[in-house]
Amino acid sequence: MEQDKAESQSDGHDQDGSIQGYSSGEDLFSRIESLITGEDFDSGKVLEALSLIREAHLSYVRAHKQRLENRLNEAKENEVDFLKSCDLLEQKIQVFMDKTETKD
């Protein structure tokens, strides 16, 4: 988990997908709305808004992808442990059955 946080922070984004540098209490829509509403059209602000939207979305998708990859790795490890445990139990049962059959 700490690794995810460190990786996401290294690209300028918080783990929750928000862009570092503006208040986490301020949602993306409010930030965009404040940039592009008003009497004067400013293409620079529109481009900034587009950039914020793009970065927020990519940050979320990348963080989610990392969480999914981590969960997949956990599932793979769990599957290997499960199969090894079943194999061990099966071997022990087979040895026990072989011993009881030879006694009969």
mmCIF file of the C-alpha atoms, coordinates in Angstrom:
data_MODEL
# 
_entry.id   MODEL 
# 
loop_
_atom_site.group_PDB 
_atom_site.id 
_atom_site.type_symbol 
_atom_site.label_atom_id 
_atom_site.label_alt_id 
_atom_site.label_comp_id 
_atom_site.label_asym_id 
_atom_site.label_entity_id 
_atom_site.label_seq_id 
_atom_site.pdbx_PDB_ins_code 
_atom_site.Cartn_x 
_atom_site.Cartn_y 
_atom_site.Cartn_z 
_atom_site.occupancy 
_atom_site.B_iso_or_equiv 
_atom_site.pdbx_formal_charge 
_atom_site.auth_seq_id 
_atom_site.auth_comp_id 
_atom_site.auth_asym_id 
_atom_site.auth_atom_id 
_atom_site.pdbx_PDB_model_num 
ATOM 1   C CA . MET A 1 1   ? 0.000   0.000   0.000   1.00 0.00 ? 1   MET A CA 1 
ATOM 2   C CA . GLU A 1 2   ? 2.775   2.416   0.897   1.00 0.00 ? 2   GLU A CA 1 
ATOM 3   C CA . GLN A 1 3   ? 4.443   1.581   -2.409  1.00 0.00 ? 3   GLN A CA 1 
ATOM 4   C CA . ASP A 1 4   ? 1.249   2.542   -4.290  1.00 0.00 ? 4   ASP A CA 1 
ATOM 5   C CA . LYS A 1 5   ? 1.137   5.828   -2.424  1.00 0.00 ? 5   LYS A CA 1 
ATOM 6   C CA . ALA A 1 6   ? 4.801   6.558   -3.135  1.00 0.00 ? 6   ALA A CA 1 
ATOM 7   C CA . GLU A 1 7   ? 4.412   5.679   -6.814  1.00 0.00 ? 7   GLU A CA 1 
ATOM 8   C CA . SER A 1 8   ? 1.314   7.831   -7.279  1.00 0.00 ? 8   SER A CA 1 
ATOM 9   C CA . GLN A 1 9   ? 2.838   10.762  -5.434  1.00 0.00 ? 9   GLN A CA 1 
ATOM 10  C CA . SER A 1 10  ? 5.956   10.620  -7.575  1.00 0.00 ? 10  SER A CA 1 
ATOM 11  C CA . ASP A 1 11  ? 3.921   11.574  -10.649 1.00 0.00 ? 11  ASP A CA 1 
ATOM 12  C CA . GLY A 1 12  ? 2.282   14.564  -8.948  1.00 0.00 ? 12  GLY A CA 1 
ATOM 13  C CA . HIS A 1 13  ? -0.938  12.901  -7.870  1.00 0.00 ? 13  HIS A CA 1 
ATOM 14  C CA . ASP A 1 14  ? -2.339  11.806  -4.560  1.00 0.00 ? 14  ASP A CA 1 
ATOM 15  C CA . GLN A 1 15  ? -3.384  8.189   -4.050  1.00 0.00 ? 15  GLN A CA 1 
ATOM 16  C CA . ASP A 1 16  ? -7.058  9.158   -4.190  1.00 0.00 ? 16  ASP A CA 1 
ATOM 17  C CA . GLY A 1 17  ? -6.560  10.422  -7.740  1.00 0.00 ? 17  GLY A CA 1 
ATOM 18  C CA . SER A 1 18  ? -6.588  14.113  -6.949  1.00 0.00 ? 18  SER A CA 1 
ATOM 19  C CA . ILE A 1 19  ? -3.985  16.376  -8.414  1.00 0.00 ? 19  ILE A CA 1 
ATOM 20  C CA . GLN A 1 20  ? -1.467  17.677  -5.917  1.00 0.00 ? 20  GLN A CA 1 
ATOM 21  C CA . GLY A 1 21  ? -1.499  21.414  -5.691  1.00 0.00 ? 21  GLY A CA 1 
ATOM 22  C CA . TYR A 1 22  ? -5.180  22.107  -5.178  1.00 0.00 ? 22  TYR A CA 1 
ATOM 23  C CA . SER A 1 23  ? -7.301  21.526  -2.118  1.00 0.00 ? 23  SER A CA 1 
ATOM 24  C CA . SER A 1 24  ? -8.541  17.987  -1.595  1.00 0.00 ? 24  SER A CA 1 
ATOM 25  C CA . GLY A 1 25  ? -11.743 19.533  -0.225  1.00 0.00 ? 25  GLY A CA 1 
ATOM 26  C CA . GLU A 1 26  ? -12.404 21.158  -3.552  1.00 0.00 ? 26  GLU A CA 1 
ATOM 27  C CA . ASP A 1 27  ? -13.882 18.736  -6.064  1.00 0.00 ? 27  ASP A CA 1 
ATOM 28  C CA . LEU A 1 28  ? -12.804 18.657  -9.682  1.00 0.00 ? 28  LEU A CA 1 
ATOM 29  C CA . PHE A 1 29  ? -16.096 20.026  -10.992 1.00 0.00 ? 29  PHE A CA 1 
ATOM 30  C CA . SER A 1 30  ? -15.917 23.075  -8.729  1.00 0.00 ? 30  SER A CA 1 
ATOM 31  C CA . ARG A 1 31  ? -12.353 23.732  -9.851  1.00 0.00 ? 31  ARG A CA 1 
ATOM 32  C CA . ILE A 1 32  ? -13.293 23.427  -13.527 1.00 0.00 ? 32  ILE A CA 1 
ATOM 33  C CA . GLU A 1 33  ? -16.410 25.516  -13.075 1.00 0.00 ? 33  GLU A CA 1 
ATOM 34  C CA . SER A 1 34  ? -14.431 28.302  -11.429 1.00 0.00 ? 34  SER A CA 1 
ATOM 35  C CA . LEU A 1 35  ? -11.957 28.297  -14.304 1.00 0.00 ? 35  LEU A CA 1 
ATOM 36  C CA . ILE A 1 36  ? -14.358 28.429  -17.233 1.00 0.00 ? 36  ILE A CA 1 
ATOM 37  C CA . THR A 1 37  ? -17.373 30.392  -16.011 1.00 0.00 ? 37  THR A CA 1 
ATOM 38  C CA . GLY A 1 38  ? -17.554 34.121  -16.162 1.00 0.00 ? 38  GLY A CA 1 
ATOM 39  C CA . GLU A 1 39  ? -18.089 36.933  -18.585 1.00 0.00 ? 39  GLU A CA 1 
ATOM 40  C CA . ASP A 1 40  ? -14.735 36.823  -20.362 1.00 0.00 ? 40  ASP A CA 1 
ATOM 41  C CA . PHE A 1 41  ? -13.836 33.778  -22.417 1.00 0.00 ? 41  PHE A CA 1 
ATOM 42  C CA . ASP A 1 42  ? -10.248 32.801  -21.749 1.00 0.00 ? 42  ASP A CA 1 
ATOM 43  C CA . SER A 1 43  ? -8.942  29.990  -23.913 1.00 0.00 ? 43  SER A CA 1 
ATOM 44  C CA . GLY A 1 44  ? -5.982  29.553  -21.565 1.00 0.00 ? 44  GLY A CA 1 
ATOM 45  C CA . LYS A 1 45  ? -8.335  28.755  -18.686 1.00 0.00 ? 45  LYS A CA 1 
ATOM 46  C CA . VAL A 1 46  ? -10.257 26.307  -20.859 1.00 0.00 ? 46  VAL A CA 1 
ATOM 47  C CA . LEU A 1 47  ? -7.008  24.548  -21.731 1.00 0.00 ? 47  LEU A CA 1 
ATOM 48  C CA . GLU A 1 48  ? -6.082  24.489  -18.046 1.00 0.00 ? 48  GLU A CA 1 
ATOM 49  C CA . ALA A 1 49  ? -9.485  22.982  -17.253 1.00 0.00 ? 49  ALA A CA 1 
ATOM 50  C CA . LEU A 1 50  ? -8.985  20.324  -19.923 1.00 0.00 ? 50  LEU A CA 1 
ATOM 51  C CA . SER A 1 51  ? -5.570  19.550  -18.524 1.00 0.00 ? 51  SER A CA 1 
ATOM 52  C CA . LEU A 1 52  ? -7.008  19.186  -14.992 1.00 0.00 ? 52  LEU A CA 1 
ATOM 53  C CA . ILE A 1 53  ? -9.735  16.845  -16.249 1.00 0.00 ? 53  ILE A CA 1 
ATOM 54  C CA . ARG A 1 54  ? -7.242  14.748  -18.191 1.00 0.00 ? 54  ARG A CA 1 
ATOM 55  C CA . GLU A 1 55  ? -4.796  14.501  -15.295 1.00 0.00 ? 55  GLU A CA 1 
ATOM 56  C CA . ALA A 1 56  ? -7.479  13.712  -12.722 1.00 0.00 ? 56  ALA A CA 1 
ATOM 57  C CA . HIS A 1 57  ? -8.905  10.950  -14.881 1.00 0.00 ? 57  HIS A CA 1 
ATOM 58  C CA . LEU A 1 58  ? -5.539  9.434   -15.775 1.00 0.00 ? 58  LEU A CA 1 
ATOM 59  C CA . SER A 1 59  ? -4.461  9.578   -12.163 1.00 0.00 ? 59  SER A CA 1 
ATOM 60  C CA . TYR A 1 60  ? -7.600  7.728   -11.086 1.00 0.00 ? 60  TYR A CA 1 
ATOM 61  C CA . VAL A 1 61  ? -7.300  5.121   -13.850 1.00 0.00 ? 61  VAL A CA 1 
ATOM 62  C CA . ARG A 1 62  ? -3.618  4.497   -13.157 1.00 0.00 ? 62  ARG A CA 1 
ATOM 63  C CA . ALA A 1 63  ? -4.185  4.150   -9.412  1.00 0.00 ? 63  ALA A CA 1 
ATOM 64  C CA . HIS A 1 64  ? -7.111  1.814   -10.039 1.00 0.00 ? 64  HIS A CA 1 
ATOM 65  C CA . LYS A 1 65  ? -5.042  -0.228  -12.486 1.00 0.00 ? 65  LYS A CA 1 
ATOM 66  C CA . GLN A 1 66  ? -2.324  -0.581  -9.849  1.00 0.00 ? 66  GLN A CA 1 
ATOM 67  C CA . ARG A 1 67  ? -4.861  -1.721  -7.258  1.00 0.00 ? 67  ARG A CA 1 
ATOM 68  C CA . LEU A 1 68  ? -6.219  -4.290  -9.711  1.00 0.00 ? 68  LEU A CA 1 
ATOM 69  C CA . GLU A 1 69  ? -2.730  -5.554  -10.526 1.00 0.00 ? 69  GLU A CA 1 
ATOM 70  C CA . ASN A 1 70  ? -1.949  -5.882  -6.808  1.00 0.00 ? 70  ASN A CA 1 
ATOM 71  C CA . ARG A 1 71  ? -5.160  -7.823  -6.210  1.00 0.00 ? 71  ARG A CA 1 
ATOM 72  C CA . LEU A 1 72  ? -4.431  -10.079 -9.202  1.00 0.00 ? 72  LEU A CA 1 
ATOM 73  C CA . ASN A 1 73  ? -0.977  -10.839 -7.820  1.00 0.00 ? 73  ASN A CA 1 
ATOM 74  C CA . GLU A 1 74  ? -2.499  -11.627 -4.416  1.00 0.00 ? 74  GLU A CA 1 
ATOM 75  C CA . ALA A 1 75  ? -5.016  -13.954 -6.076  1.00 0.00 ? 75  ALA A CA 1 
ATOM 76  C CA . LYS A 1 76  ? -2.266  -15.744 -7.991  1.00 0.00 ? 76  LYS A CA 1 
ATOM 77  C CA . GLU A 1 77  ? -0.216  -16.216 -4.816  1.00 0.00 ? 77  GLU A CA 1 
ATOM 78  C CA . ASN A 1 78  ? -3.288  -17.445 -2.960  1.00 0.00 ? 78  ASN A CA 1 
ATOM 79  C CA . GLU A 1 79  ? -4.049  -19.936 -5.735  1.00 0.00 ? 79  GLU A CA 1 
ATOM 80  C CA . VAL A 1 80  ? -0.501  -21.336 -5.628  1.00 0.00 ? 80  VAL A CA 1 
ATOM 81  C CA . ASP A 1 81  ? -0.654  -21.692 -1.823  1.00 0.00 ? 81  ASP A CA 1 
ATOM 82  C CA . PHE A 1 82  ? -4.057  -23.348 -2.043  1.00 0.00 ? 82  PHE A CA 1 
ATOM 83  C CA . LEU A 1 83  ? -2.929  -25.866 -4.660  1.00 0.00 ? 83  LEU A CA 1 
ATOM 84  C CA . LYS A 1 84  ? 0.278   -26.675 -2.762  1.00 0.00 ? 84  LYS A CA 1 
ATOM 85  C CA . SER A 1 85  ? -1.713  -27.203 0.445   1.00 0.00 ? 85  SER A CA 1 
ATOM 86  C CA . CYS A 1 86  ? -4.214  -29.464 -1.316  1.00 0.00 ? 86  CYS A CA 1 
ATOM 87  C CA . ASP A 1 87  ? -1.403  -31.461 -2.916  1.00 0.00 ? 87  ASP A CA 1 
ATOM 88  C CA . LEU A 1 88  ? 0.292   -31.918 0.455   1.00 0.00 ? 88  LEU A CA 1 
ATOM 89  C CA . LEU A 1 89  ? -2.921  -33.069 2.104   1.00 0.00 ? 89  LEU A CA 1 
ATOM 90  C CA . GLU A 1 90  ? -3.646  -35.412 -0.782  1.00 0.00 ? 90  GLU A CA 1 
ATOM 91  C CA . GLN A 1 91  ? -0.166  -36.946 -0.451  1.00 0.00 ? 91  GLN A CA 1 
ATOM 92  C CA . LYS A 1 92  ? -0.575  -37.402 3.309   1.00 0.00 ? 92  LYS A CA 1 
ATOM 93  C CA . ILE A 1 93  ? -3.964  -39.044 2.852   1.00 0.00 ? 93  ILE A CA 1 
ATOM 94  C CA . GLN A 1 94  ? -2.569  -41.321 0.146   1.00 0.00 ? 94  GLN A CA 1 
ATOM 95  C CA . VAL A 1 95  ? 0.330   -42.398 2.404   1.00 0.00 ? 95  VAL A CA 1 
ATOM 96  C CA . PHE A 1 96  ? -2.136  -43.095 5.220   1.00 0.00 ? 96  PHE A CA 1 
ATOM 97  C CA . MET A 1 97  ? -4.390  -45.098 2.910   1.00 0.00 ? 97  MET A CA 1 
ATOM 98  C CA . ASP A 1 98  ? -1.435  -47.084 1.575   1.00 0.00 ? 98  ASP A CA 1 
ATOM 99  C CA . LYS A 1 99  ? -0.354  -47.955 5.128   1.00 0.00 ? 99  LYS A CA 1 
ATOM 100 C CA . THR A 1 100 ? -3.824  -49.060 6.175   1.00 0.00 ? 100 THR A CA 1 
ATOM 101 C CA . GLU A 1 101 ? -4.261  -51.167 3.055   1.00 0.00 ? 101 GLU A CA 1 
ATOM 102 C CA . THR A 1 102 ? -0.988  -53.035 3.643   1.00 0.00 ? 102 THR A CA 1 
ATOM 103 C CA . LYS A 1 103 ? -2.052  -53.812 7.232   1.00 0.00 ? 103 LYS A CA 1 
ATOM 104 C CA . ASP A 1 104 ? -5.271  -55.448 6.025   1.00 0.00 ? 104 ASP A CA 1 
# 
